[in-house]
Tab-separated table of C-alpha atoms and ligand atoms in Angstrom:
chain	number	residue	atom	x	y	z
C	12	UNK	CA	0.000	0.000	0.000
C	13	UNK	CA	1.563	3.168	-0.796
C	14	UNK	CA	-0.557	6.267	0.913
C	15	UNK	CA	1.572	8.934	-0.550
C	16	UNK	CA	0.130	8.306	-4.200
C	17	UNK	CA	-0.270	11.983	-6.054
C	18	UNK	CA	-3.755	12.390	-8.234
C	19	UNK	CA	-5.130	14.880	-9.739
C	20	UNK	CA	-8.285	14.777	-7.544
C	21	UNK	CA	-7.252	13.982	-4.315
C	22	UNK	CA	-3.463	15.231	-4.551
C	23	UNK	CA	-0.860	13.775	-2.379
C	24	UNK	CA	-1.990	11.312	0.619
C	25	UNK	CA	-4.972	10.754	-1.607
C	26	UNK	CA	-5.931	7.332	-0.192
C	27	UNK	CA	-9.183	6.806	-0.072
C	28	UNK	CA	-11.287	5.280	-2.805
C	29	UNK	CA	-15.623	5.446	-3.288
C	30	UNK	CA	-16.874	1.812	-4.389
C	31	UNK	CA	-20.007	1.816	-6.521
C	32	UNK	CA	-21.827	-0.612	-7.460
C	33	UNK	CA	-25.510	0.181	-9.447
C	34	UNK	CA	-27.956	-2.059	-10.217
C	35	UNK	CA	-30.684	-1.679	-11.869
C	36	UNK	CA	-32.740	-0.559	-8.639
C	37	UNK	CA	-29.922	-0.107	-6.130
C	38	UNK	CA	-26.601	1.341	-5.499
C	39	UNK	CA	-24.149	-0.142	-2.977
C	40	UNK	CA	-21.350	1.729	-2.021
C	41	UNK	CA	-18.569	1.750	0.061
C	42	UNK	CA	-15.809	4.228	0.529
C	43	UNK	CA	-12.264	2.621	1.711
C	44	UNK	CA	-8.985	3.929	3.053
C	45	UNK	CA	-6.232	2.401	0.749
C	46	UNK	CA	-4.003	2.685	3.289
C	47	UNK	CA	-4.934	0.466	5.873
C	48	UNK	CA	-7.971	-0.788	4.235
C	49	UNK	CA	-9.904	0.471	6.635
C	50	UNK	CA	-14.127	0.766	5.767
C	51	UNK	CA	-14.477	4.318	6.452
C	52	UNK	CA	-18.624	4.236	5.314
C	53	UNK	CA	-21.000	2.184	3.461
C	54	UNK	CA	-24.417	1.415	2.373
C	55	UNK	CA	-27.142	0.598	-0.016
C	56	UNK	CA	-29.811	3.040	-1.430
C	57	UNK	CA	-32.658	0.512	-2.498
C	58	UNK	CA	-36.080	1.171	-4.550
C	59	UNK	CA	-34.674	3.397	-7.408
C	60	UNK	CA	-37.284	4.636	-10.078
C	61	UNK	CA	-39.920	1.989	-8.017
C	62	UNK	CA	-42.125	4.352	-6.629
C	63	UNK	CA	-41.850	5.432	-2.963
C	64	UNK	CA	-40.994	3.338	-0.645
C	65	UNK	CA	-36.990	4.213	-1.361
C	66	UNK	CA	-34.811	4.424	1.470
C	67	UNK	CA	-31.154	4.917	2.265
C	68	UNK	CA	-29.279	2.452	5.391
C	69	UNK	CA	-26.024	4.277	5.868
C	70	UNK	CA	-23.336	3.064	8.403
C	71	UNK	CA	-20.538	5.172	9.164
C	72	UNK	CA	-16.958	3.853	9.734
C	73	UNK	CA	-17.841	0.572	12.426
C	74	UNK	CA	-21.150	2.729	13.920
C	75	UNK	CA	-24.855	1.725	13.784
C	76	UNK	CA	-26.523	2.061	10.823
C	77	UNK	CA	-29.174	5.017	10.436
C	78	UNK	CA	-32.049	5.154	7.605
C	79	UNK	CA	-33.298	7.564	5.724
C	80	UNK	CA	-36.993	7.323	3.455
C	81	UNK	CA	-36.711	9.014	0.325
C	82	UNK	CA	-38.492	9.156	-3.564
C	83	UNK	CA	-35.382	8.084	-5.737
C	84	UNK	CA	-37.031	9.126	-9.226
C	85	UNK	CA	-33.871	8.250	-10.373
C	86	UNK	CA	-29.925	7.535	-9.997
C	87	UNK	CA	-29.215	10.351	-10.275
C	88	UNK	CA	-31.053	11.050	-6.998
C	89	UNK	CA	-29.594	8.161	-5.430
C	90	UNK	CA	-26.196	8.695	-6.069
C	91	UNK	CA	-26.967	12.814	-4.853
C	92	UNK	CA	-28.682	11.065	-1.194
C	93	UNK	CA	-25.576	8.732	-1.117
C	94	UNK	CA	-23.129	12.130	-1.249
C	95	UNK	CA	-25.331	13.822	1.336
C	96	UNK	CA	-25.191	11.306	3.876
C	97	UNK	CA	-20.980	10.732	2.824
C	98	UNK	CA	-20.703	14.456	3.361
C	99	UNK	CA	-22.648	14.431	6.930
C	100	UNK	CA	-19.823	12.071	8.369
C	101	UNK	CA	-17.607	14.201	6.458
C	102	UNK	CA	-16.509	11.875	4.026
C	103	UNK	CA	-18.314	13.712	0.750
C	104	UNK	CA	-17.011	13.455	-2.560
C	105	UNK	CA	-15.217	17.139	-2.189
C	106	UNK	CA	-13.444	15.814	1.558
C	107	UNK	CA	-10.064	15.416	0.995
C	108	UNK	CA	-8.182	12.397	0.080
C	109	UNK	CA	-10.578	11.079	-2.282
C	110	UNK	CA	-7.824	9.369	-4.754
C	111	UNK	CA	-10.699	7.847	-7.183
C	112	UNK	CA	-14.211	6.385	-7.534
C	113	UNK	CA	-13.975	2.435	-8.493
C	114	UNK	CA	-17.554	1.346	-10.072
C	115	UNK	CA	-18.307	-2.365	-10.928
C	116	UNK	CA	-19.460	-2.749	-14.148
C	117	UNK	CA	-20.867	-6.281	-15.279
C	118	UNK	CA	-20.220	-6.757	-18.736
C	119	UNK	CA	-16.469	-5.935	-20.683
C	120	UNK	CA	-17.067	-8.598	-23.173
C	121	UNK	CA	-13.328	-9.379	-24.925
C	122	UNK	CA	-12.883	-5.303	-24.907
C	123	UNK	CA	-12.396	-5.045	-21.448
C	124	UNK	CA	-9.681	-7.567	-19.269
C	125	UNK	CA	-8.729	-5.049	-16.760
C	126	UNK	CA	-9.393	-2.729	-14.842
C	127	UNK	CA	-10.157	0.730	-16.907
C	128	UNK	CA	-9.879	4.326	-16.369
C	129	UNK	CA	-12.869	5.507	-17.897
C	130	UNK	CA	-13.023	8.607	-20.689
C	131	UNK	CA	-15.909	8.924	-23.210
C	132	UNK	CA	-14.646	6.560	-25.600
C	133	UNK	CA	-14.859	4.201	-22.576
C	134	UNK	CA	-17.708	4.461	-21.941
C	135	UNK	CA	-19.200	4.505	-24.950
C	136	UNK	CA	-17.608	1.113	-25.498
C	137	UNK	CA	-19.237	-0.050	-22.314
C	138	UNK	CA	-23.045	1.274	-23.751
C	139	UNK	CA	-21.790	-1.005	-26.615
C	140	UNK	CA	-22.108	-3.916	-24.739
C	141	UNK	CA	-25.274	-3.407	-23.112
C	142	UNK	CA	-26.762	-6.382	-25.498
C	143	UNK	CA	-24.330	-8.474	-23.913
C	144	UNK	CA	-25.825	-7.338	-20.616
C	145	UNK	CA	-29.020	-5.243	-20.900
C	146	UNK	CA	-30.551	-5.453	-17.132
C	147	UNK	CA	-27.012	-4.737	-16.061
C	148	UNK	CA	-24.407	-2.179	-17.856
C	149	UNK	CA	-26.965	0.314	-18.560
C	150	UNK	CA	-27.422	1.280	-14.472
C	151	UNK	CA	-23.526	0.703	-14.286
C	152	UNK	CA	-23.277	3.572	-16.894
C	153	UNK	CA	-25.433	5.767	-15.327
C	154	UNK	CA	-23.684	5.241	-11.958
C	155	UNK	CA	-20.515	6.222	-13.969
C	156	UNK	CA	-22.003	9.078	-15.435
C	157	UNK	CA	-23.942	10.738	-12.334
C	158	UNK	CA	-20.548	10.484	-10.221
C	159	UNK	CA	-17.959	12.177	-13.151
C	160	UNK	CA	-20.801	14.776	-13.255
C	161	UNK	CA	-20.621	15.417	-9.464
C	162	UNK	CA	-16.641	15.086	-9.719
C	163	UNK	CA	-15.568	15.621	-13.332
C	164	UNK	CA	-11.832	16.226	-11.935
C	165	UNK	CA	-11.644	12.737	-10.418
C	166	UNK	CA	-9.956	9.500	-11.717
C	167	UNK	CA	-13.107	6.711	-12.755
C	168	UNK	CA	-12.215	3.704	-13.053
C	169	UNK	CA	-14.687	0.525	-14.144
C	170	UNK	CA	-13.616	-2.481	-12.500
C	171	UNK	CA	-15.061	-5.523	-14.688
C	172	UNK	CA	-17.142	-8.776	-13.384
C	173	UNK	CA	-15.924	-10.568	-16.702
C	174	UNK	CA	-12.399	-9.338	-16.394
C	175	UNK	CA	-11.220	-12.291	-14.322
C	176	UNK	CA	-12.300	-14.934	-16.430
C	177	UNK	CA	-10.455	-13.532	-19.839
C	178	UNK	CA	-7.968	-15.951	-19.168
C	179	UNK	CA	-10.004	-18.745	-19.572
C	180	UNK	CA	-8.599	-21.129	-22.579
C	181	UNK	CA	-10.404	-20.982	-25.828
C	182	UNK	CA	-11.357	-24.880	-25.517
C	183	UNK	CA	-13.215	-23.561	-22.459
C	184	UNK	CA	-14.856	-20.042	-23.513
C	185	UNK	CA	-16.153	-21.400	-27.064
C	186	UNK	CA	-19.225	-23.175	-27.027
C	187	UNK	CA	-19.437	-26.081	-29.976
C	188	UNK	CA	-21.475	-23.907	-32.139
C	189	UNK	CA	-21.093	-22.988	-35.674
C	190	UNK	CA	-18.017	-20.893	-35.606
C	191	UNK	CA	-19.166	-18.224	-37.987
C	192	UNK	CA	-22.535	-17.490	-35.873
C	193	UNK	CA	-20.805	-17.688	-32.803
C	194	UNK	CA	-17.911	-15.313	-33.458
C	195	UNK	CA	-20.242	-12.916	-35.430
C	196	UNK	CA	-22.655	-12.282	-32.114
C	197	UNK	CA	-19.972	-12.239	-29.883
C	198	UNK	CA	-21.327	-15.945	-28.462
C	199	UNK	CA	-18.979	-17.370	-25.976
C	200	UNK	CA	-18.426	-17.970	-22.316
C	201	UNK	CA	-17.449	-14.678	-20.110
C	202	UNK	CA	-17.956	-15.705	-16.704
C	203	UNK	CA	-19.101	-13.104	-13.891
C	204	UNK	CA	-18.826	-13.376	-10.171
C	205	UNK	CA	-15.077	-12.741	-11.508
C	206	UNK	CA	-14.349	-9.890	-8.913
C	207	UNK	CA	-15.315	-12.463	-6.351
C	208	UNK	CA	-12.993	-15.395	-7.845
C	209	UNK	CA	-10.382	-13.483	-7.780
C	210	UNK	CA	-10.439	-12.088	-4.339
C	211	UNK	CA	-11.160	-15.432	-2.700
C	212	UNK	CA	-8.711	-17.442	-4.779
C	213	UNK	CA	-6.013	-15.120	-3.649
C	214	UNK	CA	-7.640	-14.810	0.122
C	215	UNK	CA	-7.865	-18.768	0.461
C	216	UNK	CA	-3.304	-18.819	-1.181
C	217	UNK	CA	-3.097	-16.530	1.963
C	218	UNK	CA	-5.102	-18.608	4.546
C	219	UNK	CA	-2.758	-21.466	3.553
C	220	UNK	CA	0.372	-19.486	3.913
C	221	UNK	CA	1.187	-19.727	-0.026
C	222	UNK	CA	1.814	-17.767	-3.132
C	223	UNK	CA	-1.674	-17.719	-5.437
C	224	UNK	CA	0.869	-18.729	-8.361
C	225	UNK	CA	1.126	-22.157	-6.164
C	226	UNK	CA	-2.074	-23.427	-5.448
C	227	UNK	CA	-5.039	-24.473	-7.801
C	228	UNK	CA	-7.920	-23.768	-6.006
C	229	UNK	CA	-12.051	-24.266	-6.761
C	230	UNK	CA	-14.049	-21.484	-5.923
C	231	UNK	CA	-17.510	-21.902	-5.234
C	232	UNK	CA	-19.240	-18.832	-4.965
C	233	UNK	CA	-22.716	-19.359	-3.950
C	234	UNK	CA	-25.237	-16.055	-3.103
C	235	UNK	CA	-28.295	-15.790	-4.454
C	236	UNK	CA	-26.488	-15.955	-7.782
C	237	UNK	CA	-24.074	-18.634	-7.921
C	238	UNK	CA	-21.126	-19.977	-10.088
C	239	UNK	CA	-17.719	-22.004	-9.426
C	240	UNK	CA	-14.274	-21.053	-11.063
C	241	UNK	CA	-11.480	-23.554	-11.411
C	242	UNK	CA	-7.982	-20.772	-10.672
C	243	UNK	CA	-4.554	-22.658	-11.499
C	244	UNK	CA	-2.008	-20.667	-10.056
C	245	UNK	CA	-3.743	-17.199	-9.790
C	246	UNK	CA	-5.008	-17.661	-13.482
C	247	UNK	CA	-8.699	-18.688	-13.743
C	248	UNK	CA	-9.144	-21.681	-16.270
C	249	UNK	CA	-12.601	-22.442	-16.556
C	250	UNK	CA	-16.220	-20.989	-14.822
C	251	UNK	CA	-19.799	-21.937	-14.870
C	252	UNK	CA	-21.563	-19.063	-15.849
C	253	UNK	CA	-21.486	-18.373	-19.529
C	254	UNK	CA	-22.225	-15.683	-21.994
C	255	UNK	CA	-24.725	-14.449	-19.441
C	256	UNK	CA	-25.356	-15.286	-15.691
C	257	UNK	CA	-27.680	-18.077	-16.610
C	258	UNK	CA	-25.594	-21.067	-17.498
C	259	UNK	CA	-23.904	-23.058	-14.706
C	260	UNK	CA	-25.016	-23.854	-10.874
C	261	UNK	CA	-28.871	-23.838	-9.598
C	262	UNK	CA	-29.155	-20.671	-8.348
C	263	UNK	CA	-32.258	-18.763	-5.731
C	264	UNK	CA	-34.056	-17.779	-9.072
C	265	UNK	CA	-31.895	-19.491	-11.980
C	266	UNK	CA	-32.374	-22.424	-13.481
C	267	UNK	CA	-28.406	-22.748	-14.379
C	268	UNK	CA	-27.765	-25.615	-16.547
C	269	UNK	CA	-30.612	-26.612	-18.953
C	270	UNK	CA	-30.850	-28.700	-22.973
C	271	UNK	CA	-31.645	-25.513	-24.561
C	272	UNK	CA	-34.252	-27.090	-26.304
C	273	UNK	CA	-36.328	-26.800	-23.311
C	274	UNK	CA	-36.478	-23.293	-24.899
C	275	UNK	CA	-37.347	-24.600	-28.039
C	276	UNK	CA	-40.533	-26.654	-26.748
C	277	UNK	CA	-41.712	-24.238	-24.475
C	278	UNK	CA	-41.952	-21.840	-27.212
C	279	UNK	CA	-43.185	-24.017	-29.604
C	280	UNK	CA	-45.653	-26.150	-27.491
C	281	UNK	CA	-45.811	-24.198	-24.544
C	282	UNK	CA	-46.551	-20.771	-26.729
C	283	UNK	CA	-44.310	-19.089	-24.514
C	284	UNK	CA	-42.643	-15.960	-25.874
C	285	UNK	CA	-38.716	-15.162	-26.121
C	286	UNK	CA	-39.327	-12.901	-23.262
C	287	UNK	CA	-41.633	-15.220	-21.025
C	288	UNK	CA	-38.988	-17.354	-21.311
C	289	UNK	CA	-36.367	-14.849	-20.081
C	290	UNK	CA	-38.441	-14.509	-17.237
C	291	UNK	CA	-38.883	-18.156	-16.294
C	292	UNK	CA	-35.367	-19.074	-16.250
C	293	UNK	CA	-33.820	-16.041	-15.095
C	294	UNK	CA	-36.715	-14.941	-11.923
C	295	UNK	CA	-39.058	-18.258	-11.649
C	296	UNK	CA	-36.480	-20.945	-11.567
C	297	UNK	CA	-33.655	-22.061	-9.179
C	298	UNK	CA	-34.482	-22.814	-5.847
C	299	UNK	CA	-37.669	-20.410	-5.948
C	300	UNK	CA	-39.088	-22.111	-8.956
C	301	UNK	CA	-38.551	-26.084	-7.245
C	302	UNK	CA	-39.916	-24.957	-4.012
C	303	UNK	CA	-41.319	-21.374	-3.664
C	304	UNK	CA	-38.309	-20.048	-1.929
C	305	UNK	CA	-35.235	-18.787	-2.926
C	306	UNK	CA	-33.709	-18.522	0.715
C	307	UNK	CA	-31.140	-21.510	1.702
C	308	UNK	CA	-32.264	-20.990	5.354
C	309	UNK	CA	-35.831	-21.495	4.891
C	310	UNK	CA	-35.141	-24.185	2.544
C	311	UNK	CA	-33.070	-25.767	4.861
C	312	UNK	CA	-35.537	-25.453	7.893
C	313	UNK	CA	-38.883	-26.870	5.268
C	314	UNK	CA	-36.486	-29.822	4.479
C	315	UNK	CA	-35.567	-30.361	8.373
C	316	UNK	CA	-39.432	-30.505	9.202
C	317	UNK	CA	-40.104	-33.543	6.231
C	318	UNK	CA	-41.276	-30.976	3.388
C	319	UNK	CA	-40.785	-32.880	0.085
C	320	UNK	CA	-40.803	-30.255	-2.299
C	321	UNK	CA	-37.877	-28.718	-0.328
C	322	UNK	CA	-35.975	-31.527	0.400
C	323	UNK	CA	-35.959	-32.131	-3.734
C	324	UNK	CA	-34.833	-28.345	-4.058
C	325	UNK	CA	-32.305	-28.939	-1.615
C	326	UNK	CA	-31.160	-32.281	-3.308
C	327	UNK	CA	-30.796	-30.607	-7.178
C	328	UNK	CA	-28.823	-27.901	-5.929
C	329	UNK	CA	-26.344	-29.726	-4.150
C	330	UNK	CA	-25.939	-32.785	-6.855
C	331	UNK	CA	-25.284	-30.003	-9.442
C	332	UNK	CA	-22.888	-28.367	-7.006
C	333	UNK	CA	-21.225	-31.756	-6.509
C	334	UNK	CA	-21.042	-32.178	-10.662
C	335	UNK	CA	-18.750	-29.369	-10.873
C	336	UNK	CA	-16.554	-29.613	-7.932
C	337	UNK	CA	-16.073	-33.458	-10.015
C	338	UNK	CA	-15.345	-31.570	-13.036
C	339	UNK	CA	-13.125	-28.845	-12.201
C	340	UNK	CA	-11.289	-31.349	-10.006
C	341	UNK	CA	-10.665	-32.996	-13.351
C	342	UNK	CA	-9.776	-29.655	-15.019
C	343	UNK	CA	-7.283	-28.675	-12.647
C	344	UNK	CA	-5.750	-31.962	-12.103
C	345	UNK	CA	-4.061	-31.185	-9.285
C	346	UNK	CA	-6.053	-29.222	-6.267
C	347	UNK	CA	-4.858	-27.928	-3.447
C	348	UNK	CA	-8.193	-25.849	-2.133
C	349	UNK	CA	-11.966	-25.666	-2.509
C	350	UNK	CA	-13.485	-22.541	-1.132
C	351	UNK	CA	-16.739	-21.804	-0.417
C	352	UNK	CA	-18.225	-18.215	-0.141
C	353	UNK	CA	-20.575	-15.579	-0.329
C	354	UNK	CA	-24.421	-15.694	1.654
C	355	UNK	CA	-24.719	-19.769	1.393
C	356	UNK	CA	-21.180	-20.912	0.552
C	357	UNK	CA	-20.179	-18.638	4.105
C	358	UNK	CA	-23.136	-19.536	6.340
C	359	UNK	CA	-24.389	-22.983	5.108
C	360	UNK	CA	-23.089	-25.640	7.140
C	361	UNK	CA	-25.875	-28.269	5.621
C	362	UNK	CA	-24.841	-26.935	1.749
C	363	UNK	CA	-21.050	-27.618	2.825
C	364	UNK	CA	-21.593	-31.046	4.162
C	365	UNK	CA	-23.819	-31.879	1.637
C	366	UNK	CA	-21.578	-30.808	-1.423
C	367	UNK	CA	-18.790	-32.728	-0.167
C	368	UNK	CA	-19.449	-35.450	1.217
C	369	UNK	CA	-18.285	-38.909	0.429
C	370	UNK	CA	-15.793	-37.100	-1.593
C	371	UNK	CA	-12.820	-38.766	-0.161
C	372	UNK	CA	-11.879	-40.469	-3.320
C	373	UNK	CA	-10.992	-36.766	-4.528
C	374	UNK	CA	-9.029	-36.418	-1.581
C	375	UNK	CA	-11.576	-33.800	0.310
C	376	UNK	CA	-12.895	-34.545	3.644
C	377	UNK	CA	-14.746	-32.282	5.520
C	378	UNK	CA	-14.377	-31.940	9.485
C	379	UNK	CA	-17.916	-31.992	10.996
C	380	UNK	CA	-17.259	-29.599	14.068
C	381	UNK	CA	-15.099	-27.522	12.106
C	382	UNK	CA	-17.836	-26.969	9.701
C	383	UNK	CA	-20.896	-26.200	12.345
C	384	UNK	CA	-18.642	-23.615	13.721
C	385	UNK	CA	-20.828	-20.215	13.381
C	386	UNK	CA	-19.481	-17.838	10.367
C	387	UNK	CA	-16.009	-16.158	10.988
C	388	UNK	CA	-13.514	-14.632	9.294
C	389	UNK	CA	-11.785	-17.059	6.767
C	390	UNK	CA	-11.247	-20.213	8.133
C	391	UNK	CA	-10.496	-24.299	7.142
C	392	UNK	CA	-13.038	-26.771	7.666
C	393	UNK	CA	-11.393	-29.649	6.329
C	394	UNK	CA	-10.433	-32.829	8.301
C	395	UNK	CA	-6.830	-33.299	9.156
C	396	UNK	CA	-6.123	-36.130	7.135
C	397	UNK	CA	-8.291	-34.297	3.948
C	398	UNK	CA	-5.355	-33.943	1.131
C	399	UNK	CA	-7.626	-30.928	-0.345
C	400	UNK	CA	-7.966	-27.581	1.917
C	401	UNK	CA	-11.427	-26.768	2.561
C	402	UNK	CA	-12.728	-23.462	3.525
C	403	UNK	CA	-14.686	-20.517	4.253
C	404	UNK	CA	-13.787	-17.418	2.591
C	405	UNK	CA	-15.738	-14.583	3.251
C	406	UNK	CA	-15.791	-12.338	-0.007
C	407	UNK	CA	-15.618	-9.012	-0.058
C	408	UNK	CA	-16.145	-7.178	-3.678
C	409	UNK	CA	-16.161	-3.811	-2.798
C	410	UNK	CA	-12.669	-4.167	-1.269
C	411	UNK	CA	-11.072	-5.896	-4.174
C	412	UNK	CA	-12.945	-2.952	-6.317
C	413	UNK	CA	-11.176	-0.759	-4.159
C	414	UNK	CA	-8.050	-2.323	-4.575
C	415	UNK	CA	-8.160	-2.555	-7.906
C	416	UNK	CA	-8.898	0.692	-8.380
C	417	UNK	CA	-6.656	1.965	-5.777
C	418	UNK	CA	-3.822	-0.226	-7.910
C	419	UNK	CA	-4.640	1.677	-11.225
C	420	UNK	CA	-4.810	5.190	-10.260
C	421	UNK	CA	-1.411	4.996	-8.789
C	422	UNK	CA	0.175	3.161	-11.612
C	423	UNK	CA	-0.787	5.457	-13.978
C	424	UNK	CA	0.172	8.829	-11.860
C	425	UNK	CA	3.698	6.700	-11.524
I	8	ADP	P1	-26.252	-11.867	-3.616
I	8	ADP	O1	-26.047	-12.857	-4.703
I	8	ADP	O2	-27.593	-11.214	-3.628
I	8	ADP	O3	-25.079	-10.928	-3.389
I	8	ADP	P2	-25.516	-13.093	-1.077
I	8	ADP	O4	-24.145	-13.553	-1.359
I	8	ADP	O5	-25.696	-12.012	-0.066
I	8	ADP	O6	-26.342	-12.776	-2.372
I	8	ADP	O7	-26.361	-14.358	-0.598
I	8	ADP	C1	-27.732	-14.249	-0.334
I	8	ADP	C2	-28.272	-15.615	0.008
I	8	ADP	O8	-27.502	-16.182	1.077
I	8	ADP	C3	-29.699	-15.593	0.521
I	8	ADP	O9	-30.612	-15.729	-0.542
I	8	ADP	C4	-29.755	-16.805	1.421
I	8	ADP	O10	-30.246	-17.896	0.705
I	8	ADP	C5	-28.317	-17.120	1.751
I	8	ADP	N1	-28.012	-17.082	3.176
I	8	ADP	C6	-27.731	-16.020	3.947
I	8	ADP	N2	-27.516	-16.406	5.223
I	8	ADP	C7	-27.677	-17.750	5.266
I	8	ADP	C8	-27.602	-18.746	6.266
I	8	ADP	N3	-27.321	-18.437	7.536
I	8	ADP	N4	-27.828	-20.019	5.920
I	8	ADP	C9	-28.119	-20.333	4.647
I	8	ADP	N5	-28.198	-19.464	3.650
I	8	ADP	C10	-27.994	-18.176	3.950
């Protein structure tokens, strides 16, 4: 960490770095100190363009948090509310040692492999993508756009979900499609989550006291979305999700892995339209559409008390989960770690045991108390004798945009 970087908008000492992250009716954020890392403020505004009902949880530096009602017509408001209460702790976008604003954006397609500082060609390539990603890089823009107008003099930079997987091998981003078709829609795998990948790959090299370039580790990160990653030494290989966040894992509302021509017969048979059926895999599927839920501790809890429909939820998602781990194991050849994170990969014990057990044979045994133990920072849950490392790693986006970020801006002001 260097905290004597020089930038144009925060000047010398300019440490400190404003995460955002918009979605389509939210904005996270989360404002760091570079040089210790330290979470000076954070928060979600939530119900943008909905109506009323929008409201504003802000916690400042390790305090409690305090909300705030407001009408969020648009980001534009949001992103104003989200200054206000910054600039109440004294943290606002004019405070001092602001060194940049890092924003996650979802899709880079091939363009984008890195982290970028944006300028309007920039971002013009990022609107260009929006087909690649239309529920996602079009708030990510605007977020982009509302905080250069509120700071035009400070470094931007877009910090890509993609940009982790561009390593993957060609025999693993091509799908076996004609070539021609493929290549001339930009059809291939680009893997998101990759933010995530990256920072627990390199957390879980740390927990075991190794260089990332040493270990080959399986990442399973499992929220509400969900996708694995298979990372040989640092460098992802291979990752479920595909040319959109669909493919891959059973996920709260996604059905993951299907024979695409389920599409075909729905449509056909079913009279379902292109965009019903956008809806039905992408919101009415997953966990939600096997069992009405989409949360892993009411499904757990239904499937405790006998429920049948749960306990079959419960069952798909963990066999597909249990598919990959067998496949990337057989990617990577050799692994040294599987890692579980994010809501259910962190606080799951019944996922984790359920995912790995009987897995021996692929040299990964799980230690039963180690596992019940309630969530804590990252940790190892495997058995002593288990030749694989397994463990919790919470992940932590907004830091690694940060970092990222943080990384960039100084580079480039040497
Ligand atoms: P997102 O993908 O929205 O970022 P998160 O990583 O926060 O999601 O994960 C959200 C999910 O985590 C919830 O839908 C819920 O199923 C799950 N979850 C949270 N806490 C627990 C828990 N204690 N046990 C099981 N699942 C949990």
């Amino acid at each position: 960490m260097t905290p004597d970087a020089v930038t144009p908008g925060g000047g010398r000492g300019a440490t400190r770095v404003l995460v955002l992250n918009c979605g389509s009716s939210s904005v996270k954020y989360r404002l760091v100190d570079m040089a210790d890392g330290r979470r000076l403020a954070g928060g979600l505004a939530e119900r943008i363009g909905e109506g009323d009902g929008g409201r504003i949880v802000h916690t400042s530096g390790s305090g409690k948090p305090r909300e705030q009602s407001h009408l969020f017509p648009d980001h534009a408001a949001a992103l104003k509310a989200v200054a206000e209460e910054l600039r109440a702790d004294g943290l606002g976008l004019d405070a001092p040692g602001l060194a940049a604003v890092g924003h996650r954006v979802v899709h880079g397609g091939t363009r984008f492999t890195a982290p970028t500082l944006v300028t309007d060609e920039v971002l013009d390539e990022v609107r260009a993508l929006t087909p690649l990603a239309p529920l996602h890089n079009p708030a990510n823009v605007t977020g982009i756009e509302v905080a250069r107008s509120l700071r035009p003099d400070l470094p931007q930079v877009a910090v890509f979900d993609t940009a982790f997987h561009a390593t993957l091998p060609e025999h693993a981003a091509r799908y076996a499609l004609d070539r021609a078709v493929a290549d001339r829609y930009s059809v291939r795998r680009y893997g998101f989550h990759g933010t995530s990948h990256q920072y627990v790959s390199r957390s879980t090299a740390a927990l075991l006291g190794r260089d990332p370039a040493e270990v080959n580790v399986i990442v399973l990160h499992l929220g509400n979305g969900a996708s694995a990653s298979a990372v040989a030494g640092g460098v992802c290989v291979e990752t479920s999700m595909g040319m959109t966040p669909l493919e891959g894992l059973v996920m709260g509302t996604r059905s993951g892995d299907i024979d695409p021509a389920v599409v075909f017969h729905l449509h056909r048979v079913g009279g379902l339209s292109v965009d019903a059926l956008d809806e039905l895999l992408n919101r009415r599927s997953g966990l939600l559409g096997l069992c009405g839920e989409n949360d892993m501790r009411e499904i757990v809890r239904r499937r405790e008390q006998g429920d049948a429909e749960a306990g079959t939820a419960f069952d798909v998602y963990i066999h597909r989960l249990r598919k990959y781990i067998g496949a990337y194991c057989a990617v990577l050849g050799r692994v040294d770690a599987l890692a579980f994170t994010a809501g259910v990969g962190e606080n799951s014990a019944p996922v984790r045991s359920a995912a790995t057990a009987g897995l021996e044979g692929l040299g990964i045994a799980v230690d039963p108390a180690r596992n019940a133990l309630p969530p804590q920072g990252p940790r190892l849950i495997s058995a002593d004798h288990s030749r694989v490392a397994v463990a919790v790693v919470p992940t932590d986006e907004e830091f690694e945009i940060a970092r990222q970020t943080f990384a960039l801006v100084h580079r480039s002001r040497g």
